Short mmCIF file of C-alpha atoms in Angstrom, two decimals:
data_model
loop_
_atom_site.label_atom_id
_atom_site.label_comp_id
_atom_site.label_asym_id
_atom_site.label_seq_id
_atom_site.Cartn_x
_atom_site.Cartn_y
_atom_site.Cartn_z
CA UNK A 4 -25.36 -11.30 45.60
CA UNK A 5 -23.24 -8.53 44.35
CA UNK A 6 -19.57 -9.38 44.29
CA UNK A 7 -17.35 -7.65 42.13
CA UNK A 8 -15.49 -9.02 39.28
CA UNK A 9 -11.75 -9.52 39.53
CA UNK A 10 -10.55 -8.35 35.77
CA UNK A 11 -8.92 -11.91 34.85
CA UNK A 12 -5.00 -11.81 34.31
CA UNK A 13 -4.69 -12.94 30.72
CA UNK A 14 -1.88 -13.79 29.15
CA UNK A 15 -0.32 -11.75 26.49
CA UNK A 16 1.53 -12.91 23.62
CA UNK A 17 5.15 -12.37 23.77
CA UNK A 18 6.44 -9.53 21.57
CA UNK A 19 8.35 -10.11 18.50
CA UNK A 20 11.89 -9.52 19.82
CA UNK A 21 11.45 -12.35 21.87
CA UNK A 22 11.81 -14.61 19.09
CA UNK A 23 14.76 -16.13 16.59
CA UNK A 24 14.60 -13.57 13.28
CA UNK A 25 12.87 -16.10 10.86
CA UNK A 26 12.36 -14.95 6.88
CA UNK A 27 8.82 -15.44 7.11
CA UNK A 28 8.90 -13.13 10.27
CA UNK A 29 11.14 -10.76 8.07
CA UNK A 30 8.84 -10.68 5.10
CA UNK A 31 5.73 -9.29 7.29
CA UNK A 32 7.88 -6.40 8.63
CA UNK A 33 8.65 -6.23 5.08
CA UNK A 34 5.08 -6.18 4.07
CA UNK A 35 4.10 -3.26 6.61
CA UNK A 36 7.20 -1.18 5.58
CA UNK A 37 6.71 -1.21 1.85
CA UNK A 38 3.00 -0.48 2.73
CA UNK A 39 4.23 2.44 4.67
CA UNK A 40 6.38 3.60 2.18
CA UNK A 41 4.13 3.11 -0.53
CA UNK A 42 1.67 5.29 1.47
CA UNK A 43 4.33 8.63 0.90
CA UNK A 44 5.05 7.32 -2.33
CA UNK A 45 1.21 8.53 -3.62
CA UNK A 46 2.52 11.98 -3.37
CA UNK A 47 5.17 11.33 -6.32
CA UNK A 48 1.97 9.33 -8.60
CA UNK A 49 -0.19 12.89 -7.85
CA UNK A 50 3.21 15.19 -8.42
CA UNK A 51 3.24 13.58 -11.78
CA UNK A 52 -0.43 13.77 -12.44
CA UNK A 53 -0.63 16.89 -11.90
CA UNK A 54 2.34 18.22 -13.55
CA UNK A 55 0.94 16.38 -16.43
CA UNK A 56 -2.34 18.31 -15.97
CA UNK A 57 -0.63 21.20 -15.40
CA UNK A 58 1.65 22.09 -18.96
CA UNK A 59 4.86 21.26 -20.44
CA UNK A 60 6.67 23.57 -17.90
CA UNK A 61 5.57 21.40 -15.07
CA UNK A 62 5.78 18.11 -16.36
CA UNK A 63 9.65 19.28 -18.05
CA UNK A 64 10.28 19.52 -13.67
CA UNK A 65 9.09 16.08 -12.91
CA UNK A 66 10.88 14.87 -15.68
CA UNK A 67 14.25 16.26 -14.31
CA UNK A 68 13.56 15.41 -10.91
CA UNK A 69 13.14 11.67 -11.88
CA UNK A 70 16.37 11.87 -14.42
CA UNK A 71 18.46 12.80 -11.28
CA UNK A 72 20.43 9.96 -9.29
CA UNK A 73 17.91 10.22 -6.27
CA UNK A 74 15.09 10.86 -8.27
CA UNK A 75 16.16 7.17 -10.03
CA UNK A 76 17.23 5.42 -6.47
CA UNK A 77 13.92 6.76 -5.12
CA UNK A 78 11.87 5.73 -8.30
CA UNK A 79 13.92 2.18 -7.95
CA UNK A 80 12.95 1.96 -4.10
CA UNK A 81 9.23 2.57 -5.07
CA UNK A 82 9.06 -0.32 -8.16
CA UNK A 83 10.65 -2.67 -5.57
CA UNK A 84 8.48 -1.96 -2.80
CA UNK A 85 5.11 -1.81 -4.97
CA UNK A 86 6.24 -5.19 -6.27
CA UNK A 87 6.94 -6.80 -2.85
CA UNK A 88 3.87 -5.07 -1.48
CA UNK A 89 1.70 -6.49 -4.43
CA UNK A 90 3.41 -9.90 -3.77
CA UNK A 91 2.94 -10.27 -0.44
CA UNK A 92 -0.13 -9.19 -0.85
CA UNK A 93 -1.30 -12.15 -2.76
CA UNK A 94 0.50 -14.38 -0.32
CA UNK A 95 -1.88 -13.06 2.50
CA UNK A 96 -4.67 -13.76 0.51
CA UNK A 97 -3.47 -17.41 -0.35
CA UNK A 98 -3.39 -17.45 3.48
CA UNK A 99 -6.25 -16.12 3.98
CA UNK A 100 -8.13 -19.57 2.59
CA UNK A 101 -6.43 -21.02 5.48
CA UNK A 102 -3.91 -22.18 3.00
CA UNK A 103 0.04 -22.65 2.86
CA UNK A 104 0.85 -22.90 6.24
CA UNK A 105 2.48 -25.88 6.45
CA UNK A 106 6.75 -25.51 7.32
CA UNK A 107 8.03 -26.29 3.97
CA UNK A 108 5.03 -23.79 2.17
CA UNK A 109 5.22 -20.98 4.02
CA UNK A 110 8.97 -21.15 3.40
CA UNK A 111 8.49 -21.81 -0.11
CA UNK A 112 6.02 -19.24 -0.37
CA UNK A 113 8.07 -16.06 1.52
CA UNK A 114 11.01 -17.00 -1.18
CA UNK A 115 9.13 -16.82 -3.74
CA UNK A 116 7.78 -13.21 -3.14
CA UNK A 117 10.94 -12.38 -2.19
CA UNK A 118 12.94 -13.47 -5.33
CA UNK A 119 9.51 -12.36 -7.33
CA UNK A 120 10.37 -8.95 -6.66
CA UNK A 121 13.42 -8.60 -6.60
CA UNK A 122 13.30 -10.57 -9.98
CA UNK A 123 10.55 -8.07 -11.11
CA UNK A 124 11.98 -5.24 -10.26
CA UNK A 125 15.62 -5.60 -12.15
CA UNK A 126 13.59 -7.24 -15.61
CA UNK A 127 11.00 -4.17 -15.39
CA UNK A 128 14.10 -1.41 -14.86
CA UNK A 129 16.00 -3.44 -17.63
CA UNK A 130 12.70 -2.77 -20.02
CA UNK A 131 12.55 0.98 -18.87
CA UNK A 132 15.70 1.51 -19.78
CA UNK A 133 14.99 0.07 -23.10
CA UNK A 134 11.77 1.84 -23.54
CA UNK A 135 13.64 5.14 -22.68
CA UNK A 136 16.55 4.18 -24.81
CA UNK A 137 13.75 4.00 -27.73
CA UNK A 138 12.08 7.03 -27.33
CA UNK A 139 15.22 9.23 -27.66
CA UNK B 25 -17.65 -1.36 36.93
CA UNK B 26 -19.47 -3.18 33.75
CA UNK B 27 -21.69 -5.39 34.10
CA UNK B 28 -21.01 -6.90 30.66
CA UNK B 29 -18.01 -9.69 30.76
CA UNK B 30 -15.34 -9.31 28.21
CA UNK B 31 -16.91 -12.16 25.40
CA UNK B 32 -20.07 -10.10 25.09
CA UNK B 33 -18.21 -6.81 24.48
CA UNK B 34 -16.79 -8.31 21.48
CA UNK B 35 -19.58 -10.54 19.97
CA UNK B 36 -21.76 -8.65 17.80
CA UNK B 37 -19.76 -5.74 15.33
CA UNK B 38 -17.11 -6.69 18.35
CA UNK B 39 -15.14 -3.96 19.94
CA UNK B 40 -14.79 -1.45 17.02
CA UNK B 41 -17.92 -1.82 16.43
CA UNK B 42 -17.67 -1.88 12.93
CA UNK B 43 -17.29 -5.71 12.34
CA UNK B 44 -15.30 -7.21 9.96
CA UNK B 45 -15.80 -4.02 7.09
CA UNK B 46 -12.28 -3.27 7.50
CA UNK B 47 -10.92 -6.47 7.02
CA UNK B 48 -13.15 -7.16 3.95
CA UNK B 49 -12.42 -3.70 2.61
CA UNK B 50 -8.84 -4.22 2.78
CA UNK B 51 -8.99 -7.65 1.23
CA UNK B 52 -11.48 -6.69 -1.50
CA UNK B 53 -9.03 -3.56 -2.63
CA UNK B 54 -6.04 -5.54 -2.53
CA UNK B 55 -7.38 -8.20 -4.76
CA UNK B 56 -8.52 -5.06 -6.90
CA UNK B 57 -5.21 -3.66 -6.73
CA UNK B 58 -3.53 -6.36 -8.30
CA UNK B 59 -4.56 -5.73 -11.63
CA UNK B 60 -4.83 -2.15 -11.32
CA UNK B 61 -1.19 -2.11 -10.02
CA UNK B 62 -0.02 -4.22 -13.22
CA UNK B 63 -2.26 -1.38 -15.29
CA UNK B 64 -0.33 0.93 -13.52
CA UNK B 65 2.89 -0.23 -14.17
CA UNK B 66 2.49 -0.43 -18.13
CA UNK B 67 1.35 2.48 -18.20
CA UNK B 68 4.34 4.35 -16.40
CA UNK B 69 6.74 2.16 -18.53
CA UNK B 70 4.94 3.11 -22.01
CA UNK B 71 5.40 6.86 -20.94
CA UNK B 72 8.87 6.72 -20.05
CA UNK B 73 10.69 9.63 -21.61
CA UNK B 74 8.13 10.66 -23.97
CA UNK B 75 7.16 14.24 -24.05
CA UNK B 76 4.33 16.29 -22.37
CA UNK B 77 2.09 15.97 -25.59
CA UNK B 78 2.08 12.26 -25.87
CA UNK B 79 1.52 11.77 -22.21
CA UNK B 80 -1.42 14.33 -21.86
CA UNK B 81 -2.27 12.38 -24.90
CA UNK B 82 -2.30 8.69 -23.18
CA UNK B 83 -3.31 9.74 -20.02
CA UNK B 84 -6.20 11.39 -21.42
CA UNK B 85 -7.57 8.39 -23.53
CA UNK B 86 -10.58 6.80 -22.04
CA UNK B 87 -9.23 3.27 -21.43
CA UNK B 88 -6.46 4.65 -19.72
CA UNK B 89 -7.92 7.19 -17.36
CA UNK B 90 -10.49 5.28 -16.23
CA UNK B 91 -7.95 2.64 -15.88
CA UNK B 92 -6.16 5.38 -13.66
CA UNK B 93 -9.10 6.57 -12.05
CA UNK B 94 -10.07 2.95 -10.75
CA UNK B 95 -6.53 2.44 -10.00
CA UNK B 96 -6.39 5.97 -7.67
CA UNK B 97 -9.72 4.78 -5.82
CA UNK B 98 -8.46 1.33 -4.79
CA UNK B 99 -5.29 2.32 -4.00
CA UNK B 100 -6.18 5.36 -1.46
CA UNK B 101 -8.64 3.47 0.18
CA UNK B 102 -6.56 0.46 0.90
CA UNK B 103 -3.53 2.83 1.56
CA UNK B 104 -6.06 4.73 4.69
CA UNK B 105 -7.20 1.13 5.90
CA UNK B 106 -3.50 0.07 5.71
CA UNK B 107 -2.53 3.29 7.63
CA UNK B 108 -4.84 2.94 10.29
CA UNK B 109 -3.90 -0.49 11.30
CA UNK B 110 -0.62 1.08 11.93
CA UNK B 111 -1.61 3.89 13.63
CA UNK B 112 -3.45 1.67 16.14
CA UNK B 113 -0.42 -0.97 16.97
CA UNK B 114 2.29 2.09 17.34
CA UNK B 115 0.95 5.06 18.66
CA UNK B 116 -1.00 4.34 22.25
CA UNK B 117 -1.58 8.01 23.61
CA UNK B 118 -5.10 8.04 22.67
CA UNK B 119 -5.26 12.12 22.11
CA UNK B 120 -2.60 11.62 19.66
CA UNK B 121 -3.92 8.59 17.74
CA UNK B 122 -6.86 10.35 17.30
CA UNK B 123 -5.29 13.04 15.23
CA UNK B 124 -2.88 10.55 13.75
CA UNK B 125 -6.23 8.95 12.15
CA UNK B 126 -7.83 12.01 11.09
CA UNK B 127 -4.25 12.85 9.53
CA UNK B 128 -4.67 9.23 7.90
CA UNK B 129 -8.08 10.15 6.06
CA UNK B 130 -7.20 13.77 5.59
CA UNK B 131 -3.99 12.81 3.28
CA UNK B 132 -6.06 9.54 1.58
CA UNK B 133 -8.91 11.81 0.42
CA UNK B 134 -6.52 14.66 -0.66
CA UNK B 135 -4.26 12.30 -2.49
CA UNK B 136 -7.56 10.68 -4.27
CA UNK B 137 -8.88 13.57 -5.42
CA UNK B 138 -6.18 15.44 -6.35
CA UNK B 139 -5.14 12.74 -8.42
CA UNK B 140 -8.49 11.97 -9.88
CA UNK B 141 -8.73 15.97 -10.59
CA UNK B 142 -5.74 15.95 -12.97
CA UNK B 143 -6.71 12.42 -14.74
CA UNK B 144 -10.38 14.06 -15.41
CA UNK B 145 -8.62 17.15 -16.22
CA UNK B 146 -6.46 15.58 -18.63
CA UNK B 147 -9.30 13.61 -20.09
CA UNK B 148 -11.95 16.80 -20.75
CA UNK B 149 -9.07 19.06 -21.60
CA UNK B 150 -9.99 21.82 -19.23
#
């Protein structure tokens, strides 16, 4: 009666290199890296908390930091990636109803996040630099 | 040598044996996040060069800090569940991904709070 169970051989999915680059395949690596950077990007939204919290002095540092040419490409990097994050977040959740998967959707739908974005990201820069423009 | 087959290992809370809370988590923050993030956003822009006054002053108003504060919440816990998915596909030496994880909560709780310190700070004026 007792006979030991062979572990069954089953077969694994084939890993991603495997297959032709495709934008929708593109737009989830996307989606993990801007969540990734996003992650390390908390530490600049609690740098300027608490320099706010903190006195003039501290906040006067932040200030400069973000005035700088890397503080602005790394400020630029972050609006971008929040953006696509936020995006392609909603995308997964249209998905998640088991919704726009067809060819021509998913397509359609990875564009759009992607030109959302980008789109965003330019229009909201365009009103910062308006906003700052105004409050000099 | 179990004597449990592979199907019933996984039916129940399945393997992690935590069901589907992290999925639902991590859906119910992102949807959250959306209009937090937005919140966010405005906010940064309407502070844009203005001085340390007028920012203690904004950040400090009730609207906006608990705007913040619900922001900071949703944000760190989606950012640990987030994380941890990653730390489970990439790093397979289980010693390490242990620590990785801890790591992963460590910096989510520190980040939350310490940002949630200075908004309540800012709003009491302590």
């Amino acid at each position: 009666m007792a006979e030991t169970r062979v572990p069954v051989e089953r077969p694994l999915s084939p890993h991603w290199t495997i297959y032709h680059p495709a934008l929708t395949m593109l737009m989830s690596i996307a989606h993990r890296i801007t969540g990734g950077a996003l992650y390390f990007g908390t530490l600049l939204v609690a740098w300027w908390l608490i320099a706010a919290a903190t006195g003039p002095n501290g906040y006067a540092a932040v200030q400069w930091f973000m005035g700088t040419l890397i503080g602005r490409l790394i400020l630029f990097g972050h609006t971008w990636a929040l953006l696509h994050h936020m995006l392609g977040g909603v995308r997964h959740l249209i998905w998640d109803t088991g919704r726009g998967f067809g060819p021509t959707e998913r397509e359609w739908l990875v564009r759009a996040t992607l030109f959302g974005s980008i789109t965003l990201t330019v229009v909201l820069w365009v009103v910062g630099y308006l906003v700052l423009g105004a409050s000099r | 040598m179990t004597m449990r087959s592979p199907i019933g290992r996984v039916r129940g809370l399945g393997a992690a044996k935590s069901g589907t809370a992290h999925f639902w988590l991590q859906r119910v923050t992102a949807v959250a996040n959306v209009p937090l993030v937005i919140g966010f956003v405005v906010i940064v822009v309407a502070l844009l060069g203005r001085n340390h006054g007028a920012v203690v002053q904004t950040l400090g108003s009730p609207i906006v800090a608990i705007a913040m504060l619900l922001f900071i919440l949703s944000v760190t816990s989606h950012m640990r569940l987030g994380m941890q998915v990653i730390i489970e596909d990439y790093v397979h030496h289980e010693g390490r991904r242990i620590v990785a994880l801890i790591a992963n909560t460590f910096f989510s709780v520190v980040i939350g709070l310490t940002c949630a310190y200075a908004i309540l700070k800012l709003s009491f004026g302590v």
